[in-house]
């Protein structure tokens, strides 16, 4: 419960924005398409993780450590798939 209530929406959004900027900067070495592609991977990963979080909250009535682990793995896998398909 202490961990579930500690993540504030504004802090999470700021972290996602920072990760998007870093991914865009890293992708910029491949040109403008690479920058957009890197940022898009982060946006899609965050959206998928948010969908999973909402589903788990509705289905389980809250979140657990297993849910946080699943969110991390889902976001990472989604970003890798988007990068691989681009």
Coordinates of N, CA and C in Angstrom, one line a residue:
X1 N 0.8 -1.2 0.0 CA 0.0 0.0 0.0 C 0.9 1.2 0.0
X2 N 2.0 1.2 0.7 CA 2.9 2.4 0.7 C 3.5 2.7 -0.6
X3 N 3.8 1.7 -1.4 CA 4.4 1.9 -2.7 C 3.3 2.3 -3.7
X4 N 2.1 1.7 -3.6 CA 1.0 2.0 -4.6 C 0.6 3.4 -4.5
X5 N 0.6 4.0 -3.3 CA 0.2 5.4 -3.1 C 1.3 6.4 -3.3
X6 N 2.5 5.9 -3.5 CA 3.6 6.8 -3.5 C 3.8 7.5 -4.9
X7 N 3.4 6.8 -6.0 CA 3.6 7.3 -7.3 C 2.5 8.3 -7.7
X8 N 2.9 9.5 -7.8 CA 2.0 10.6 -8.2 C 1.8 10.7 -9.7
X9 N 0.7 11.1 -10.1 CA 0.4 11.2 -11.6 C 1.4 12.2 -12.3
X10 N 1.6 13.3 -11.6 CA 2.5 14.3 -12.3 C 3.9 13.8 -12.3
X11 N 4.4 13.1 -11.3 CA 5.7 12.6 -11.3 C 5.9 11.5 -12.4
X12 N 4.9 10.7 -12.5 CA 4.9 9.6 -13.5 C 4.9 10.2 -14.9
X13 N 4.1 11.2 -15.1 CA 4.1 11.9 -16.5 C 5.4 12.5 -16.8
X14 N 6.0 13.2 -15.8 CA 7.3 13.8 -16.0 C 8.4 12.8 -16.3
X15 N 8.3 11.6 -15.7 CA 9.3 10.6 -15.9 C 9.1 10.0 -17.3
X16 N 7.8 9.8 -17.7 CA 7.6 9.4 -19.1 C 8.0 10.4 -20.1
X17 N 7.8 11.6 -19.9 CA 8.3 12.7 -20.8 C 9.8 12.7 -20.9
X18 N 10.5 12.5 -19.8 CA 11.9 12.5 -19.8 C 12.5 11.3 -20.6
X19 N 11.8 10.2 -20.4 CA 12.2 8.9 -21.1 C 12.0 9.1 -22.6
X20 N 10.9 9.8 -23.0 CA 10.6 10.0 -24.4 C 11.7 10.9 -25.0
X21 N 12.1 11.9 -24.3 CA 13.1 12.9 -24.8 C 14.4 12.1 -24.9
X22 N 14.8 11.3 -24.0 CA 16.0 10.5 -24.1 C 16.0 9.6 -25.2
X23 N 14.9 8.9 -25.4 CA 14.7 8.0 -26.5 C 14.8 8.7 -27.9
X24 N 14.2 9.9 -27.9 CA 14.2 10.7 -29.2 C 15.7 11.1 -29.4
X25 N 16.4 11.5 -28.4 CA 17.8 12.0 -28.6 C 18.7 10.8 -29.0
X26 N 18.4 9.6 -28.5 CA 19.2 8.4 -28.9 C 18.9 8.0 -30.3
X27 N 17.6 8.1 -30.7 CA 17.2 7.8 -32.0 C 17.6 8.8 -33.1
X28 N 17.9 10.0 -32.6 CA 18.3 11.1 -33.5 C 19.6 10.8 -34.3
X29 N 20.4 9.9 -33.8 CA 21.6 9.5 -34.5 C 21.3 8.9 -35.8
X30 N 20.1 8.3 -35.9 CA 19.6 7.8 -37.2 C 18.8 8.7 -38.0
X31 N 18.8 10.0 -37.7 CA 18.1 11.0 -38.5 C 16.7 11.3 -37.8
X32 N 15.9 12.2 -38.4 CA 14.7 12.6 -37.8 C 13.7 11.4 -37.6
X33 N 13.7 10.5 -38.5 CA 12.8 9.3 -38.4 C 13.2 8.5 -37.2
X34 N 14.4 8.4 -36.9 CA 14.9 7.7 -35.7 C 14.4 8.3 -34.4
X35 N 14.5 9.7 -34.4 CA 14.0 10.4 -33.2 C 12.5 10.2 -33.0
X36 N 11.8 10.3 -34.0 CA 10.3 10.1 -33.9 C 10.0 8.6 -33.5
X37 N 10.7 7.7 -34.1 CA 10.5 6.3 -33.8 C 10.9 6.0 -32.3
X38 N 11.9 6.5 -31.8 CA 12.3 6.3 -30.4 C 11.2 6.9 -29.5
X39 N 10.8 8.1 -29.7 CA 9.8 8.7 -28.9 C 8.4 7.9 -29.0
X40 N 8.1 7.5 -30.2 CA 6.9 6.7 -30.4 C 6.9 5.4 -29.6
X41 N 8.1 4.8 -29.6 CA 8.2 3.5 -28.8 C 7.9 3.8 -27.3
X42 N 8.3 4.9 -26.8 CA 8.0 5.2 -25.4 C 6.5 5.5 -25.2
X43 N 6.0 6.3 -26.1 CA 4.5 6.6 -26.0 C 3.7 5.4 -26.0
X44 N 4.0 4.5 -26.9 CA 3.2 3.3 -27.1 C 3.4 2.4 -25.8
X45 N 4.6 2.3 -25.3 CA 4.9 1.5 -24.1 C 4.1 2.0 -22.9
X46 N 4.1 3.3 -22.8 CA 3.4 3.9 -21.6 C 1.9 3.7 -21.8
X47 N 1.4 3.8 -23.0 CA -0.1 3.6 -23.2 C -0.5 2.2 -22.9
X48 N 0.3 1.2 -23.3 CA 0.0 -0.2 -23.0 C 0.1 -0.5 -21.6
X49 N 1.1 0.0 -20.9 CA 1.3 -0.2 -19.5 C 0.1 0.5 -18.7
X50 N -0.3 1.6 -19.1 CA -1.4 2.3 -18.4 C -2.7 1.5 -18.6
X51 N -2.9 0.9 -19.8 CA -4.1 0.1 -20.0 C -4.0 -1.1 -19.1
X52 N -2.9 -1.8 -19.0 CA -2.7 -2.9 -18.1 C -3.0 -2.5 -16.6
X53 N -2.5 -1.4 -16.2 CA -2.7 -0.9 -14.9 C -4.1 -0.7 -14.6
X54 N -4.8 0.0 -15.5 CA -6.3 0.2 -15.3 C -7.0 -1.1 -15.2
X55 N -6.7 -2.1 -16.1 CA -7.3 -3.4 -16.0 C -7.1 -4.1 -14.7
X56 N -5.9 -4.0 -14.2 CA -5.6 -4.7 -12.9 C -6.3 -4.0 -11.8
X57 N -6.3 -2.7 -11.8 CA -7.0 -2.0 -10.7 C -8.5 -2.4 -10.7
X58 N -9.1 -2.4 -11.9 CA -10.5 -2.8 -12.0 C -10.7 -4.2 -11.6
X59 N -9.9 -5.1 -12.1 CA -10.1 -6.6 -11.9 C -9.7 -7.0 -10.5
X60 N -8.6 -6.5 -9.9 CA -8.1 -6.9 -8.6 C -8.4 -5.9 -7.5
X61 N -8.9 -4.8 -7.8 CA -9.3 -3.8 -6.8 C -8.1 -3.0 -6.3
X62 N -7.0 -3.1 -7.0 CA -5.8 -2.4 -6.5 C -4.6 -2.9 -7.3
X63 N -3.4 -2.7 -6.7 CA -2.2 -3.2 -7.3 C -1.3 -3.9 -6.3
X64 N -0.5 -4.8 -6.8 CA 0.5 -5.5 -5.9 C 1.8 -5.4 -6.6
X65 N 2.8 -6.0 -5.9 CA 4.2 -6.0 -6.4 C 4.2 -6.7 -7.8
X66 N 3.4 -7.8 -7.8 CA 3.4 -8.5 -9.1 C 2.9 -7.7 -10.2
X67 N 1.9 -6.8 -9.9 CA 1.4 -6.0 -11.0 C 2.4 -5.0 -11.4
X68 N 3.2 -4.4 -10.5 CA 4.3 -3.5 -10.9 C 5.3 -4.2 -11.7
X69 N 5.6 -5.4 -11.4 CA 6.6 -6.2 -12.2 C 6.0 -6.5 -13.6
X70 N 4.8 -6.8 -13.7 CA 4.1 -7.0 -15.0 C 4.1 -5.7 -15.8
X71 N 3.9 -4.6 -15.2 CA 3.9 -3.3 -15.9 C 5.3 -3.0 -16.5
X72 N 6.3 -3.3 -15.7 CA 7.7 -3.0 -16.2 C 8.0 -3.9 -17.3
X73 N 7.7 -5.2 -17.2 CA 8.0 -6.2 -18.3 C 7.1 -5.8 -19.6
X74 N 5.9 -5.5 -19.4 CA 5.0 -5.2 -20.5 C 5.5 -3.9 -21.2
X75 N 5.9 -2.9 -20.5 CA 6.4 -1.7 -21.1 C 7.7 -1.9 -21.9
X76 N 8.6 -2.7 -21.3 CA 9.8 -2.9 -21.9 C 9.6 -3.7 -23.2
X77 N 8.8 -4.8 -23.1 CA 8.5 -5.6 -24.3 C 7.8 -4.8 -25.4
X78 N 6.9 -4.0 -25.0 CA 6.2 -3.2 -26.0 C 7.2 -2.2 -26.7
X79 N 8.0 -1.6 -26.0 CA 9.0 -0.6 -26.6 C 9.9 -1.4 -27.5
X80 N 10.4 -2.6 -27.1 CA 11.2 -3.4 -28.0 C 10.5 -3.8 -29.3
X81 N 9.3 -4.2 -29.2 CA 8.5 -4.6 -30.3 C 8.3 -3.4 -31.3
X82 N 8.0 -2.3 -30.8 CA 7.8 -1.1 -31.6 C 9.1 -0.7 -32.3
X83 N 10.2 -0.8 -31.6 CA 11.5 -0.5 -32.2 C 11.9 -1.5 -33.2
X84 N 11.6 -2.8 -33.0 CA 11.9 -3.8 -33.9 C 11.1 -3.8 -35.2
X85 N 9.9 -3.4 -35.1 CA 9.0 -3.3 -36.2 C 9.2 -2.0 -37.1
X86 N 9.8 -1.1 -36.5 CA 10.0 0.2 -37.2 C 11.1 0.1 -38.2

